[in-house]
Short mmCIF file of C-alpha atoms and ligand atoms in Angstrom, two decimals:
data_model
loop_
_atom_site.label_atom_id
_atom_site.label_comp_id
_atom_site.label_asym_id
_atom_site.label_seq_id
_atom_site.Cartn_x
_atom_site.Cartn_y
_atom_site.Cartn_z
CA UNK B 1 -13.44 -22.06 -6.46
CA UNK B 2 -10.24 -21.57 -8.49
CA UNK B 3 -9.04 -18.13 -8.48
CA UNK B 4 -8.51 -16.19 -11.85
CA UNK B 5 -4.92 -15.35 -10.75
CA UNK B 6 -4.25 -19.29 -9.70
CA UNK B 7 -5.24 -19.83 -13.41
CA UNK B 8 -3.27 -17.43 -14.59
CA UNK B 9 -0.42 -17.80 -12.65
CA UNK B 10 -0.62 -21.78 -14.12
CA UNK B 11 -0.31 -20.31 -17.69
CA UNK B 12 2.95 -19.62 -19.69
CA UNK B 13 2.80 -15.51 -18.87
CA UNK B 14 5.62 -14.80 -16.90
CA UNK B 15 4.84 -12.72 -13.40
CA UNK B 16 5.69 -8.79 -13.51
CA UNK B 17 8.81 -7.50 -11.90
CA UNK B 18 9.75 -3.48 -11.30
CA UNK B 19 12.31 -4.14 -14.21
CA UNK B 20 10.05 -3.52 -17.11
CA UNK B 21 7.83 -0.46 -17.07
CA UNK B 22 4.03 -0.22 -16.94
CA UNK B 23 1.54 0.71 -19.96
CA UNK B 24 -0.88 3.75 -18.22
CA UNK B 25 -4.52 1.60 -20.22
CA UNK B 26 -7.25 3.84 -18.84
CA UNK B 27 -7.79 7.01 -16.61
CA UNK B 28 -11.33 7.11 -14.49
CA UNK B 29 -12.34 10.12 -12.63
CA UNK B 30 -13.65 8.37 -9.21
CA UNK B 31 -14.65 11.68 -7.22
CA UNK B 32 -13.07 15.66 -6.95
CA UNK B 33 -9.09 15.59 -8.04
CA UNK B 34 -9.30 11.78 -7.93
CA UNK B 35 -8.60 8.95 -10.39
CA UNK B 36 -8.56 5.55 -10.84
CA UNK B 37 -5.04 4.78 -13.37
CA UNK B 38 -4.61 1.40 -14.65
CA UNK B 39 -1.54 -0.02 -16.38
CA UNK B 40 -0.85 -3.57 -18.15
CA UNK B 41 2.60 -4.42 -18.97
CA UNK B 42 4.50 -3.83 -21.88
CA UNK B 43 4.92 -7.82 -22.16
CA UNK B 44 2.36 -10.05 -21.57
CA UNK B 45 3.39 -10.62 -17.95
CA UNK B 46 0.77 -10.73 -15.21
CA UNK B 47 0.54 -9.17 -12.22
CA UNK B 48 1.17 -11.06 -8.52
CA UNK B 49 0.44 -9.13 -5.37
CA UNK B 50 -1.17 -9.53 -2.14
CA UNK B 51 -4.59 -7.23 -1.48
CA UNK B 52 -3.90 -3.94 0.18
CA UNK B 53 -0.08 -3.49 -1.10
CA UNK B 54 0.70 -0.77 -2.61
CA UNK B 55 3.20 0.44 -5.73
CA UNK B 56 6.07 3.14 -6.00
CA UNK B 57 5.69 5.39 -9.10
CA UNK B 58 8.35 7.43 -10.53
CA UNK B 59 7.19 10.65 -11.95
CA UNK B 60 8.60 12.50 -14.10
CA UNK B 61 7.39 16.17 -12.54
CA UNK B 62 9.00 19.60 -13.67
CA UNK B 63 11.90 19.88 -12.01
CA UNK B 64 12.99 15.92 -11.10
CA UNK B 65 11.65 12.97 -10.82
CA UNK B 66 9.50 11.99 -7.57
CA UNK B 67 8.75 8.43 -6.35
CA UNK B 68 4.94 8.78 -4.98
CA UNK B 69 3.62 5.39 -3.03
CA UNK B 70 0.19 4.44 -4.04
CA UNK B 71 -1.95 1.45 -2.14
CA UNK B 72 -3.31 -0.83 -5.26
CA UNK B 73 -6.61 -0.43 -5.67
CA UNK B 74 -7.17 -3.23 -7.79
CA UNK B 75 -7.57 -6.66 -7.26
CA UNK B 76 -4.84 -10.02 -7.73
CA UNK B 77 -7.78 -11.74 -8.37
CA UNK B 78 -7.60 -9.90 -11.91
CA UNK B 79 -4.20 -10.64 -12.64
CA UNK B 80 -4.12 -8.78 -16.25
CA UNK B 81 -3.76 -5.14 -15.01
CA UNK B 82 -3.36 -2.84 -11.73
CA UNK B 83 -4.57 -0.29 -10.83
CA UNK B 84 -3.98 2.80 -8.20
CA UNK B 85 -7.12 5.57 -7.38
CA UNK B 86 -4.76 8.59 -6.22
CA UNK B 87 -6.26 11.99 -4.90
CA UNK B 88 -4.49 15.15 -5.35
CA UNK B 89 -4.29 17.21 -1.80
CA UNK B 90 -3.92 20.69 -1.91
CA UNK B 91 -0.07 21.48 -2.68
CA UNK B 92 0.60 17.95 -4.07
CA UNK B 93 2.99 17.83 -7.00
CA UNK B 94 3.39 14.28 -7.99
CA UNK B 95 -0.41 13.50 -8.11
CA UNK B 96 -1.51 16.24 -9.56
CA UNK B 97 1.36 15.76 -12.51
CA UNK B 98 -0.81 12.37 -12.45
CA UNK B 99 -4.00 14.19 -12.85
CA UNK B 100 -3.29 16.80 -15.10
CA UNK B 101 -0.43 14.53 -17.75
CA UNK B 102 -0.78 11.07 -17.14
CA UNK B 103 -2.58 9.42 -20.61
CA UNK B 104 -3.63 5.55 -21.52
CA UNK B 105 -0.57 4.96 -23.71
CA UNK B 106 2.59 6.61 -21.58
CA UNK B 107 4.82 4.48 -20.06
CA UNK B 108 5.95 4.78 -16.57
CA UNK B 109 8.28 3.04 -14.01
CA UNK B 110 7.39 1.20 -10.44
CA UNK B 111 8.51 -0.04 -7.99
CA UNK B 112 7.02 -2.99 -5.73
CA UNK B 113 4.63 -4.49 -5.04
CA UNK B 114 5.47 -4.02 -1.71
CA UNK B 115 4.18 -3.41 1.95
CA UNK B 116 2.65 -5.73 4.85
CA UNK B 117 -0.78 -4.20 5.40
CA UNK B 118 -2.73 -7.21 3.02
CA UNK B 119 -5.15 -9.63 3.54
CA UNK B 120 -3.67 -13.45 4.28
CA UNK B 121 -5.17 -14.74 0.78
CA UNK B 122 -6.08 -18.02 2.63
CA UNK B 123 -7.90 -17.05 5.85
CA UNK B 124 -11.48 -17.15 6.05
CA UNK B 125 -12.47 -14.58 9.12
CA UNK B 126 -15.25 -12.08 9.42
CA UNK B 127 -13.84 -8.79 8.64
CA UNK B 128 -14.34 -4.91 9.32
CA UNK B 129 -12.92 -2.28 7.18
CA UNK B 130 -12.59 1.17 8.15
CA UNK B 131 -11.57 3.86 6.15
CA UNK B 132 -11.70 7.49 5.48
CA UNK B 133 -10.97 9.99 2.28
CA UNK B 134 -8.47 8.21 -0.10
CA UNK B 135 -7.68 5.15 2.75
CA UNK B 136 -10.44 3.22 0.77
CA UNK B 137 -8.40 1.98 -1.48
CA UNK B 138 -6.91 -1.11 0.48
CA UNK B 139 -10.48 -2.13 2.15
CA UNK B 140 -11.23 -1.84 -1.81
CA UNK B 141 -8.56 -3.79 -3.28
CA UNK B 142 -9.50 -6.43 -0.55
CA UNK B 143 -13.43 -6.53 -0.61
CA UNK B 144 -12.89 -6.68 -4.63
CA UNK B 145 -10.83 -9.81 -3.73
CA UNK B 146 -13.51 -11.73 -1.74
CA UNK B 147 -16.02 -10.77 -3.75
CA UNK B 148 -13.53 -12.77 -6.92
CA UNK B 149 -12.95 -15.74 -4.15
CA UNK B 150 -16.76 -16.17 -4.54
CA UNK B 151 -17.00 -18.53 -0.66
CA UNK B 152 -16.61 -17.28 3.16
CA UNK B 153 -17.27 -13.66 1.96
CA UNK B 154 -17.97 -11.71 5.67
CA UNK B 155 -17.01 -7.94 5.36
CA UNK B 156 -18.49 -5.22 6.68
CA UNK B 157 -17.21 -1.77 5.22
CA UNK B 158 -17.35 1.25 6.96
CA UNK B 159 -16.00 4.42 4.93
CA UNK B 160 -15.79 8.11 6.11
CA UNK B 161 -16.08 10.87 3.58
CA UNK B 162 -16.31 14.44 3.63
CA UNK B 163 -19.53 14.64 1.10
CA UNK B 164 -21.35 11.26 -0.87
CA UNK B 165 -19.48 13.08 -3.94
CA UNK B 166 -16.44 12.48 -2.43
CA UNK B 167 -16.83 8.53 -2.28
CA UNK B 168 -14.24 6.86 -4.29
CA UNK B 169 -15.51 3.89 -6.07
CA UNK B 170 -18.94 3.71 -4.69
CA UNK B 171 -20.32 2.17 -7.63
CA UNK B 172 -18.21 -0.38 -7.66
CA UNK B 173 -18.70 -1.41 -4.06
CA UNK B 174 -22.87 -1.10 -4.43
CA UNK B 175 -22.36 -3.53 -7.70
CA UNK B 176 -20.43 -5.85 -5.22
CA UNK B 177 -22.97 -5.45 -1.97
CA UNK B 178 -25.67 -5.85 -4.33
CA UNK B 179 -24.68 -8.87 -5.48
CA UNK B 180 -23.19 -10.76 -2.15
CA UNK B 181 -25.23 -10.12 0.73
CA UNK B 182 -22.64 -10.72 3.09
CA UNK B 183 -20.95 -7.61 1.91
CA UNK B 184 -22.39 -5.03 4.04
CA UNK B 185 -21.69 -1.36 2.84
CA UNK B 186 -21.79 1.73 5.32
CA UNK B 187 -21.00 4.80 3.94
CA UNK B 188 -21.02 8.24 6.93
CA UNK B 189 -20.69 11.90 5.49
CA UNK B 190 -19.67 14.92 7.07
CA UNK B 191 -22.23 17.08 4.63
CA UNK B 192 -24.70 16.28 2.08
CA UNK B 193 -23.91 17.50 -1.64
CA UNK B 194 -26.04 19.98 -2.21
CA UNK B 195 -29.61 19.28 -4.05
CA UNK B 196 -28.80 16.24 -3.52
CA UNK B 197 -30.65 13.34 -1.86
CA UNK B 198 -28.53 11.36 0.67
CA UNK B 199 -30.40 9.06 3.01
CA UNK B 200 -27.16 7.51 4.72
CA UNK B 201 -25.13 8.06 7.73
CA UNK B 202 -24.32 11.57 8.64
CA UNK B 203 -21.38 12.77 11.32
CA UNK B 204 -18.61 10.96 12.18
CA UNK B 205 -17.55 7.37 13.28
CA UNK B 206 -17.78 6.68 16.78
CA UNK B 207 -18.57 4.00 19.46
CA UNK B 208 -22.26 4.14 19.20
CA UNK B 209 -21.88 4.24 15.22
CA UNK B 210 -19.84 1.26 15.62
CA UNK B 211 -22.08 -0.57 17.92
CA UNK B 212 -25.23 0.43 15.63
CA UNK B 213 -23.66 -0.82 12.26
CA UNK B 214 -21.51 -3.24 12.99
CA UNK B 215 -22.52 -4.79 16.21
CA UNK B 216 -20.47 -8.32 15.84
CA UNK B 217 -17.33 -6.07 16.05
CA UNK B 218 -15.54 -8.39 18.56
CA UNK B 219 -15.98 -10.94 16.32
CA UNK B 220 -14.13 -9.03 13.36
CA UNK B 221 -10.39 -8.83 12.22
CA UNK B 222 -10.35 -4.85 11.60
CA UNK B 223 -7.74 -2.90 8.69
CA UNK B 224 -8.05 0.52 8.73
CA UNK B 225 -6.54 3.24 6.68
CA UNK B 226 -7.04 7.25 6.62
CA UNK B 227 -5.36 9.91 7.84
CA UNK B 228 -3.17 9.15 10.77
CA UNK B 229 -5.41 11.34 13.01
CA UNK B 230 -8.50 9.58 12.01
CA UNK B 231 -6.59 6.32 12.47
CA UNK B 232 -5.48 7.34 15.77
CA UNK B 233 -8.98 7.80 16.94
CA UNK B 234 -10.45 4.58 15.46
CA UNK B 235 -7.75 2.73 17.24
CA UNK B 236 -8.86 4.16 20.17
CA UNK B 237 -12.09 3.81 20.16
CA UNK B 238 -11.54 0.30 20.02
CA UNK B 239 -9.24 -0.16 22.47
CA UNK B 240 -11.96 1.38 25.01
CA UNK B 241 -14.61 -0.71 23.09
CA UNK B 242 -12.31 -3.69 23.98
CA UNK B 243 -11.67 -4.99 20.64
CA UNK B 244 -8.37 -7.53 20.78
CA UNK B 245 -5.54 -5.20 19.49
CA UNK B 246 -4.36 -8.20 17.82
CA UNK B 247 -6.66 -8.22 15.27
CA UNK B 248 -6.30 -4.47 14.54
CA UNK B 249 -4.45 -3.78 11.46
CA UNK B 250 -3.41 -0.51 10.49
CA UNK B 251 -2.00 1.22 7.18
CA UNK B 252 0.64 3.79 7.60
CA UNK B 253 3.49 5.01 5.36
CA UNK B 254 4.79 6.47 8.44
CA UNK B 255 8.02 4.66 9.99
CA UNK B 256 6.52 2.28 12.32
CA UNK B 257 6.77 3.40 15.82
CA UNK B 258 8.34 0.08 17.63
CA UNK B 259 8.64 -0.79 21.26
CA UNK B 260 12.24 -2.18 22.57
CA UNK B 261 10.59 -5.66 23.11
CA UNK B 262 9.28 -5.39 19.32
CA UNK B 263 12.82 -4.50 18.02
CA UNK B 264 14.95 -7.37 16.06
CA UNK B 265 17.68 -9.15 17.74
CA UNK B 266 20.61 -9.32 15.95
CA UNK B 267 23.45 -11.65 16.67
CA UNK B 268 25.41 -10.23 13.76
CA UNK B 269 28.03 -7.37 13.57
CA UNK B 270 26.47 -4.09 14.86
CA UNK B 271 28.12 -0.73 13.14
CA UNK B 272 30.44 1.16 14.88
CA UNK B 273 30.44 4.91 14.57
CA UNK B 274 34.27 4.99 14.28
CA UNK B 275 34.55 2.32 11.95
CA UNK B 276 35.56 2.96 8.27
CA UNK B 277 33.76 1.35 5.93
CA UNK B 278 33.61 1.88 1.87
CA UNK B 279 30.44 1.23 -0.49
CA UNK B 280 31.95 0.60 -4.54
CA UNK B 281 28.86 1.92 -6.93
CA UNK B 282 30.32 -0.43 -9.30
CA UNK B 283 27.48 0.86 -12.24
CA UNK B 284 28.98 4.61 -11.87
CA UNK B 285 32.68 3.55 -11.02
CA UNK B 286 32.45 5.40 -7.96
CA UNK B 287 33.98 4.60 -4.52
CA UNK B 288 32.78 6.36 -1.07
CA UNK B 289 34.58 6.43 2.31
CA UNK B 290 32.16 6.53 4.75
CA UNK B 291 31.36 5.27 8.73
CA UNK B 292 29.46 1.80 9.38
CA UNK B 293 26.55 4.03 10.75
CA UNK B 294 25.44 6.01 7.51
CA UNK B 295 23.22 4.53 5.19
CA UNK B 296 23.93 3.23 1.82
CA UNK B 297 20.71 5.60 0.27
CA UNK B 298 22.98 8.46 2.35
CA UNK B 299 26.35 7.52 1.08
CA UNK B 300 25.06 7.28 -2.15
CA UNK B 301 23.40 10.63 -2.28
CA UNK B 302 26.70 12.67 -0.63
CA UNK B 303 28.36 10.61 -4.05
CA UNK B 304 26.15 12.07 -6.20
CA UNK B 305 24.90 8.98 -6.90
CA UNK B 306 20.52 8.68 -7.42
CA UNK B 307 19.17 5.77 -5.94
CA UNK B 308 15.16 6.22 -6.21
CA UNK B 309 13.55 6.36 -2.41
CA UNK B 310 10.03 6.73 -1.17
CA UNK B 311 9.71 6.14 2.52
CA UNK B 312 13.42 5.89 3.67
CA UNK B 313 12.46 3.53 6.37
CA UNK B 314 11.82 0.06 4.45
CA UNK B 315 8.73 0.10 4.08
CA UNK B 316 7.82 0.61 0.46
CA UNK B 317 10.82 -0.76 -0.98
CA UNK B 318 11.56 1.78 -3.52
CA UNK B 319 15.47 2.39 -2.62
CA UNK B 320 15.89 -1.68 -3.70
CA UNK B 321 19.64 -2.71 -4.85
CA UNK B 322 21.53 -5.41 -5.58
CA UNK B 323 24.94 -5.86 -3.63
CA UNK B 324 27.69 -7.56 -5.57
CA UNK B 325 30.13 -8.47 -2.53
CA UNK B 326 30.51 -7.69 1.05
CA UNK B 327 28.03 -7.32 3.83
CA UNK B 328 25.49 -4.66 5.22
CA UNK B 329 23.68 -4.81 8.40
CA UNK B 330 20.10 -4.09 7.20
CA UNK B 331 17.13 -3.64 9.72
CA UNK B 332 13.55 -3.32 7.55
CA UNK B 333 10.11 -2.96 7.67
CA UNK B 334 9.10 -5.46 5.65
CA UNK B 335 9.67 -3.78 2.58
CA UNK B 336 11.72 -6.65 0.85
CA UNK B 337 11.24 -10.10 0.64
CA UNK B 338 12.91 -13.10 1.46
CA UNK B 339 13.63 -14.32 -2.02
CA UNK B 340 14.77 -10.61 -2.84
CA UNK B 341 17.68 -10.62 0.50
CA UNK B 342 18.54 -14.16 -1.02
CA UNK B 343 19.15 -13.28 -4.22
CA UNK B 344 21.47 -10.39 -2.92
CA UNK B 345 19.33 -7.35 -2.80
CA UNK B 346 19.30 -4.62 0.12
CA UNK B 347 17.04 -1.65 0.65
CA UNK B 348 19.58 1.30 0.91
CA UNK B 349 17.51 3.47 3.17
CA UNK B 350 18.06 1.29 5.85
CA UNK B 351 20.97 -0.85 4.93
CA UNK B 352 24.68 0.19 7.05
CA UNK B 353 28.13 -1.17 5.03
CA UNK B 354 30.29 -3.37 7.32
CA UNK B 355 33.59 -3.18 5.65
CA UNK B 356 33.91 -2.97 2.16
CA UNK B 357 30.48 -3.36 0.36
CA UNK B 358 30.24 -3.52 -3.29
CA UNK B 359 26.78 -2.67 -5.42
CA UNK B 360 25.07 -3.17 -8.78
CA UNK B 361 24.66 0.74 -9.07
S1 LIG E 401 12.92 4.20 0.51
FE1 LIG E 401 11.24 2.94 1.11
S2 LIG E 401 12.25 1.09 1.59
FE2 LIG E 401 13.88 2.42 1.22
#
């Protein structure tokens, strides 16, 4: 089957970049302080992205701008807009700007797409998705993908959710289950909505759940996203169900915790403490003294300089700039490409001048 985006990626529309800012198109309440918000370009670009990536939005809150990062909930299969479903928590200033101002019509920048927590587009494996709360959105952007690929569709989805009103998207994933039976839908509640009829699973995910819904689990490559305590305990419980770790893949806009044997090797210059070093912000005419150890994203702040950040740990790729001259020793999380480090761009957050570095900033 030929994919949508293959087709449209064969057409004259250029791809998106982060350069040019994104149309808000429509607003759809999903569930309690939740949304869907989908965006087209101001061109007639098209969108390229990998399922379960996610986006860095600048918003423009009272009192500064915040950069919030949101997994895509969309689809590349559907190359014409994206989309992110974003729940407000309790205290939460840049979603619930989202929820209370943002309008089909305003314009807004991004950054990304970005992040290593996607589906391999090619593979054909038997999959299990577990999420809880707002963590659906990568098994969704990645079961709405399979379902578009049309062959070798496998997934079963397991979501956690405090009541069946809470749910994000369920209609969406029923049209898709009902439609492709090997898309197998669990849904497990904490507490029923009141006066309301729920005849699913009730409590909360555990071994026996596992075993009972998704019995093939060995079988399965698992991505899983929720809170980090919820992750935590899925990760266990599969560890002493004696899944292969290998095939466990878990979302996390945390830094990644890495052991010494997983740490890069690098044969080039390590910083020095007690080196001088110098970063030109050749956009703002500004020059900084600094050591080979801070960070350009720190150097730059100290300057006075704004460089937009999310993580600060290069994952999300927010902080992204392009160096004119000199060299940086940069150690990332996968939140830049290739393509992007050849063509001279750095994330700041986690990018250390050797010498005299000179940026487009
Ligand atoms: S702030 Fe996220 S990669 Fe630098």
């Amino acid at each position: 089957m030929v994919m949508q985006s293959d087709l449209m990626a064969s057409s004259d529309a250029g791809i998106w970049t982060d350069a040019e800012p994104l149309v808000c198109c429509s607003v759809v309440p999903e569930a309690p302080n939740t949304a869907t918000f989908s965006f087209v370009p101001s061109s007639e670009a098209q969108f390229r992205y990998e399922p379960g990536q996610f986006l860095t939005l600048e918003l423009p809150v009272p009192g500064g701008t915040v950069w919030k990062t949101y997994t895509i909930s969309s689809s590349p299969s559907r190359p014409m807009t994206i989309s992110v479903t974003v729940k407000a928590q309790p205290g939460s200033i840049g979603t619930r700007w989202m929820l209370d101002h943002l309008k089909p019509g305003m314009q807004i920048k991004a950054t990304g797409p970005a992040g290593i927590f996607a589906l391999p587009r090619k593979e054909n494996k038997k999959y299990l998705f577990i999420s809880a709360g707002s963590g659906i959105t990568p098994s969704l952007a990645m079961t709405t993908y399979l379902f578009d690929r049309g062959t070798n569709i496998d997934v079963t989805f397991v979501h956690c959710a405090q009541r069946p009103q809470d749910i994000i998207s369920r209609q969406r994933l029923e049209q898709m289950a009902s439609r492709v039976p090997s898309i197998r839908l669990f849904f497990i509640v904490e507490e029923d909505d009141p006066y309301r009829v729920w005849t699913g699973l009730r409590g909360r995910l555990n071994q026996l759940t596992i075993g009972l819904i998704a019995g093939d689990y060995l079988e399965r490559d698992v991505y899983c996203c929720g809170p980090e305590p919820f992750m935590d305990a899925v990760r266990e419980m599969l560890i002493a169900l004696g899944c292969d770790m290998e095939r466990y893949h878990q979302e996390s806009f945390g830094a990644p915790v890495k052991k010494d044997d997983q740490l890069p090797e690098h044969d080039d210059i390590v910083p020095d403490k007690d080196v001088v070093a110098s970063i030109a912000f050749a956009g703002s005419d500004v020059i900084a003294e600094c050591n080979e150890t801070d960070t350009v994203l720190a150097v730059a702040r100290n300057a006075g300089i704004v460089i937009p950040s999310g993580c600060t740990f290069g994952v999300c790729g927010t902080c992204k700039v392009r160096k004119i001259a000199g060299d940086v020793h940069m150690v990332h999380n996968g939140g830049i490409s290739e393509d992007d480090i050849e063509d001279g761009y750095i994330l700041a957050c986690c990018s250390k001048p050797i010498g005299a570095v000179e940026l487009d900033v």
